[in-house]
Amino acid sequence: MTITIHRGNQIGGCITEIVSSKGTRIFVDLGHNLPKDGQESEDEYASDEAIASLIGDARAIFYTHMHGDHVELFQYVPDGIDQYIGPLALKIMKAKYDHMTYADDLKENSLKCLKKLEPFKTYSKGRPITIDDITVTPFQVSHSSADSYMLKIKCDGKTILHTGDFRGHGYMGEGIYKVIDKYHIAGHVDILITEGTNVNNTSKSMCPESELKEKFKEEFRQYKNIFVLCTSTDADRLESIYSANKESVRRPFIVDTYQKEIIGLISEQAEAGRRLYHFGPYKIYPYSPTNKKMDYMMRRHGFVMLIRSSGRFQSYLDVILPFCKPEETCLIYSQFHGYIDKREGNSAFNQNLYDFVEQFREKGCAFKIIHTSGHASRQDLIRLCEQVNPKVIIPIHKDGNADFASILPDELRMRVCKFDYSKDRVDIFFDPAQKFHASCWCQAMGASARGYRLYSEDTDK
Ligand SMILES: [Zn+2]
Ligand SMILES: [Zn+2]
């Protein structure tokens, strides 16, 4: 078996290639590079020719989740190759591109993407899919993107566990450890391929998502008019904000038609008998600047409104902000702080987003940051490695200078694979981008590719 890690030494743009000894080739994720310096991201694989040459005779592509830095190159995959993703993730992707067709400059590419998504196949948690002599079994994990999975891959008698992006401090964060126990994965993994986004993050612990809900409640009680700048595809964050409102002030919950559709899709897939992700019964209103009744309701009762940095939301704010008293109004910024951190050398900085946020501060509104990472803390990375106890550990999705091995206890440190490796009929290669990409731009955790300007909330940190 041959495993090739493409671009493992950067955050985003993830691609893992697995070829069995009989020549069956599959890929896990075809991620687009993340943008830097507020520019649209560039990617050497973002063309039909480049992807055709990269994936060659691949039989299938498995996507761990729908963040652009894992999935966005799907649009270049030749027809006839099976592409798999979670069922809710597929619905959300279709909704996203469908909404993007309304923007003139994005229409053409969005229609192409919608066409490419049509033949997509979906996998189900715990159900193995066999591609010749390779079997892939997905298991759901907690991440800042709804419907995320890790993959257990059996090939040539060996077991690979590919975590995708995950975290232990989400509402379902403990799930990954339970699944590893329940399905007897622990102790039976030859190669663990794990994300390492937070290896360089020295915070003692990550704030659990459940605590964010309490923080939202505190602010909701203090201010009449609340704007929350957040991602629309993070089921946990939507749950925190929606429940905080429901359990405290019960103000009108205002979104746009895109967010309303996504929330509806998440709600539809929410497990019966589980408290989480059922967005109801309190009503969710899609904003309309011409709706007089809504205008009256918002002026009278205040509101909790989800917003994004976009031309459409700016036009909404031009109507709403003038009637909001600054002392009664708060913007809660609920995504990666790096996007609006002006400090020099911060390649994640996004001037448009910064300006969008600044207008609230200039007006004298309160400004709060309520956010927690979508990725595993150092403690969770250690816990995972200890529990799985694999023979070999391959860290990916990490800063170029992040030393994954350094966070592990001695007995595991030696198993971290940093260089090309060949042993016991397993060959592991790191593509040139990994070997020579020593310096890293990848503090940038924004979304990628064309179109992300409009739906820039689709972030990955
Ligand atoms: Zn990612
Ligand atoms: Zn992600």
PDB file of N, CA and C in Angstrom, residues 226-264:
ATOM      1  N   ILE A 226     -29.127  42.696  19.054  1.00  0.00           N
ATOM      2  CA  ILE A 226     -27.908  41.882  18.987  1.00  0.00           C
ATOM      3  C   ILE A 226     -27.657  41.429  17.546  1.00  0.00           C
ATOM      4  N   PHE A 227     -26.479  41.736  17.042  1.00  0.00           N
ATOM      5  CA  PHE A 227     -26.042  41.183  15.758  1.00  0.00           C
ATOM      6  C   PHE A 227     -24.967  40.139  16.058  1.00  0.00           C
ATOM      7  N   VAL A 228     -25.046  38.985  15.416  1.00  0.00           N
ATOM      8  CA  VAL A 228     -24.006  37.968  15.611  1.00  0.00           C
ATOM      9  C   VAL A 228     -23.379  37.649  14.263  1.00  0.00           C
ATOM     10  N   LEU A 229     -22.072  37.914  14.165  1.00  0.00           N
ATOM     11  CA  LEU A 229     -21.351  37.596  12.934  1.00  0.00           C
ATOM     12  C   LEU A 229     -20.773  36.202  13.088  1.00  0.00           C
ATOM     13  N   CYS A 230     -21.321  35.245  12.351  1.00  0.00           N
ATOM     14  CA  CYS A 230     -20.908  33.851  12.557  1.00  0.00           C
ATOM     15  C   CYS A 230     -21.063  33.059  11.263  1.00  0.00           C
ATOM     16  N   THR A 231     -20.524  31.838  11.283  1.00  0.00           N
ATOM     17  CA  THR A 231     -20.675  30.966  10.118  1.00  0.00           C
ATOM     18  C   THR A 231     -22.079  30.353  10.074  1.00  0.00           C
ATOM     19  N   SER A 232     -22.581  30.178   8.878  1.00  0.00           N
ATOM     20  CA  SER A 232     -23.945  29.648   8.731  1.00  0.00           C
ATOM     21  C   SER A 232     -23.974  28.130   8.666  1.00  0.00           C
ATOM     22  N   THR A 233     -22.805  27.498   8.616  1.00  0.00           N
ATOM     23  CA  THR A 233     -22.789  26.040   8.413  1.00  0.00           C
ATOM     24  C   THR A 233     -22.246  25.295   9.625  1.00  0.00           C
ATOM     25  N   ASP A 234     -22.062  26.031  10.731  1.00  0.00           N
ATOM     26  CA  ASP A 234     -21.579  25.410  11.964  1.00  0.00           C
ATOM     27  C   ASP A 234     -22.789  25.110  12.850  1.00  0.00           C
ATOM     28  N   ALA A 235     -23.208  23.863  12.863  1.00  0.00           N
ATOM     29  CA  ALA A 235     -24.436  23.482  13.577  1.00  0.00           C
ATOM     30  C   ALA A 235     -24.316  23.790  15.067  1.00  0.00           C
ATOM     31  N   ASP A 236     -23.118  23.584  15.634  1.00  0.00           N
ATOM     32  CA  ASP A 236     -22.926  23.836  17.066  1.00  0.00           C
ATOM     33  C   ASP A 236     -23.140  25.312  17.399  1.00  0.00           C
ATOM     34  N   ARG A 237     -22.547  26.200  16.602  1.00  0.00           N
ATOM     35  CA  ARG A 237     -22.650  27.625  16.905  1.00  0.00           C
ATOM     36  C   ARG A 237     -24.090  28.103  16.746  1.00  0.00           C
ATOM     37  N   LEU A 238     -24.760  27.601  15.704  1.00  0.00           N
ATOM     38  CA  LEU A 238     -26.163  27.972  15.510  1.00  0.00           C
ATOM     39  C   LEU A 238     -26.995  27.500  16.698  1.00  0.00           C
ATOM     40  N   GLU A 239     -26.690  26.294  17.170  1.00  0.00           N
ATOM     41  CA  GLU A 239     -27.385  25.749  18.340  1.00  0.00           C
ATOM     42  C   GLU A 239     -27.144  26.648  19.557  1.00  0.00           C
ATOM     43  N   SER A 240     -25.885  27.063  19.768  1.00  0.00           N
ATOM     44  CA  SER A 240     -25.552  27.909  20.928  1.00  0.00           C
ATOM     45  C   SER A 240     -26.326  29.222  20.885  1.00  0.00           C
ATOM     46  N   ILE A 241     -26.347  29.850  19.727  1.00  0.00           N
ATOM     47  CA  ILE A 241     -26.977  31.174  19.614  1.00  0.00           C
ATOM     48  C   ILE A 241     -28.497  31.065  19.732  1.00  0.00           C
ATOM     49  N   TYR A 242     -29.040  30.096  18.991  1.00  0.00           N
ATOM     50  CA  TYR A 242     -30.500  29.934  18.985  1.00  0.00           C
ATOM     51  C   TYR A 242     -31.015  29.563  20.384  1.00  0.00           C
ATOM     52  N   SER A 243     -30.344  28.598  21.022  1.00  0.00           N
ATOM     53  CA  SER A 243     -30.781  28.156  22.356  1.00  0.00           C
ATOM     54  C   SER A 243     -30.584  29.250  23.390  1.00  0.00           C
ATOM     55  N   ALA A 244     -29.470  29.999  23.271  1.00  0.00           N
ATOM     56  CA  ALA A 244     -29.232  31.088  24.230  1.00  0.00           C
ATOM     57  C   ALA A 244     -30.393  32.078  24.182  1.00  0.00           C
ATOM     58  N   ASN A 245     -30.858  32.371  22.987  1.00  0.00           N
ATOM     59  CA  ASN A 245     -31.992  33.290  22.849  1.00  0.00           C
ATOM     60  C   ASN A 245     -33.268  32.666  23.417  1.00  0.00           C
ATOM     61  N   LYS A 246     -33.476  31.401  23.059  1.00  0.00           N
ATOM     62  CA  LYS A 246     -34.692  30.701  23.502  1.00  0.00           C
ATOM     63  C   LYS A 246     -34.745  30.605  25.026  1.00  0.00           C
ATOM     64  N   GLU A 247     -33.569  30.378  25.632  1.00  0.00           N
ATOM     65  CA  GLU A 247     -33.528  30.158  27.086  1.00  0.00           C
ATOM     66  C   GLU A 247     -33.362  31.450  27.883  1.00  0.00           C
ATOM     67  N   SER A 248     -33.261  32.591  27.179  1.00  0.00           N
ATOM     68  CA  SER A 248     -33.110  33.834  27.942  1.00  0.00           C
ATOM     69  C   SER A 248     -34.190  34.846  27.541  1.00  0.00           C
ATOM     70  N   VAL A 249     -33.881  35.707  26.583  1.00  0.00           N
ATOM     71  CA  VAL A 249     -34.776  36.847  26.312  1.00  0.00           C
ATOM     72  C   VAL A 249     -35.861  36.584  25.259  1.00  0.00           C
ATOM     73  N   ARG A 250     -35.694  35.543  24.494  1.00  0.00           N
ATOM     74  CA  ARG A 250     -36.683  35.174  23.453  1.00  0.00           C
ATOM     75  C   ARG A 250     -37.035  36.332  22.528  1.00  0.00           C
ATOM     76  N   ARG A 251     -35.997  36.950  22.001  1.00  0.00           N
ATOM     77  CA  ARG A 251     -36.230  38.034  21.041  1.00  0.00           C
ATOM     78  C   ARG A 251     -36.455  37.438  19.657  1.00  0.00           C
ATOM     79  N   PRO A 252     -37.061  38.204  18.746  1.00  0.00           N
ATOM     80  CA  PRO A 252     -37.197  37.704  17.366  1.00  0.00           C
ATOM     81  C   PRO A 252     -35.828  37.280  16.825  1.00  0.00           C
ATOM     82  N   PHE A 253     -35.769  36.080  16.246  1.00  0.00           N
ATOM     83  CA  PHE A 253     -34.510  35.521  15.727  1.00  0.00           C
ATOM     84  C   PHE A 253     -34.500  35.737  14.217  1.00  0.00           C
ATOM     85  N   ILE A 254     -33.618  36.651  13.780  1.00  0.00           N
ATOM     86  CA  ILE A 254     -33.653  37.099  12.382  1.00  0.00           C
ATOM     87  C   ILE A 254     -32.449  36.535  11.621  1.00  0.00           C
ATOM     88  N   VAL A 255     -32.691  36.010  10.435  1.00  0.00           N
ATOM     89  CA  VAL A 255     -31.621  35.473   9.583  1.00  0.00           C
ATOM     90  C   VAL A 255     -31.875  35.960   8.150  1.00  0.00           C
ATOM     91  N   ASP A 256     -31.143  35.429   7.172  1.00  0.00           N
ATOM     92  CA  ASP A 256     -31.543  35.689   5.785  1.00  0.00           C
ATOM     93  C   ASP A 256     -32.037  34.370   5.180  1.00  0.00           C
ATOM     94  N   THR A 257     -32.480  34.420   3.948  1.00  0.00           N
ATOM     95  CA  THR A 257     -33.119  33.216   3.383  1.00  0.00           C
ATOM     96  C   THR A 257     -32.132  32.053   3.289  1.00  0.00           C
ATOM     97  N   TYR A 258     -30.854  32.377   3.028  1.00  0.00           N
ATOM     98  CA  TYR A 258     -29.832  31.329   2.946  1.00  0.00           C
ATOM     99  C   TYR A 258     -29.668  30.646   4.303  1.00  0.00           C
ATOM    100  N   GLN A 259     -29.500  31.459   5.350  1.00  0.00           N
ATOM    101  CA  GLN A 259     -29.327  30.884   6.688  1.00  0.00           C
ATOM    102  C   GLN A 259     -30.571  30.106   7.107  1.00  0.00           C
ATOM    103  N   LYS A 260     -31.723  30.628   6.730  1.00  0.00           N
ATOM    104  CA  LYS A 260     -32.976  29.938   7.100  1.00  0.00           C
ATOM    105  C   LYS A 260     -33.010  28.551   6.457  1.00  0.00           C
ATOM    106  N   GLU A 261     -32.579  28.479   5.213  1.00  0.00           N
ATOM    107  CA  GLU A 261     -32.578  27.180   4.531  1.00  0.00           C
ATOM    108  C   GLU A 261     -31.590  26.214   5.206  1.00  0.00           C
ATOM    109  N   ILE A 262     -30.381  26.711   5.517  1.00  0.00           N
ATOM    110  CA  ILE A 262     -29.379  25.846   6.154  1.00  0.00           C
ATOM    111  C   ILE A 262     -29.886  25.355   7.515  1.00  0.00           C
ATOM    112  N   ILE A 263     -30.440  26.272   8.297  1.00  0.00           N
ATOM    113  CA  ILE A 263     -30.952  25.889   9.622  1.00  0.00           C
ATOM    114  C   ILE A 263     -32.055  24.844   9.471  1.00  0.00           C
ATOM    115  N   GLY A 264     -32.888  25.021   8.452  1.00  0.00           N
ATOM    116  CA  GLY A 264     -33.948  24.041   8.184  1.00  0.00           C
ATOM    117  C   GLY A 264     -33.368  22.672   7.852  1.00  0.00           C
TER     118      GLY A 264
END
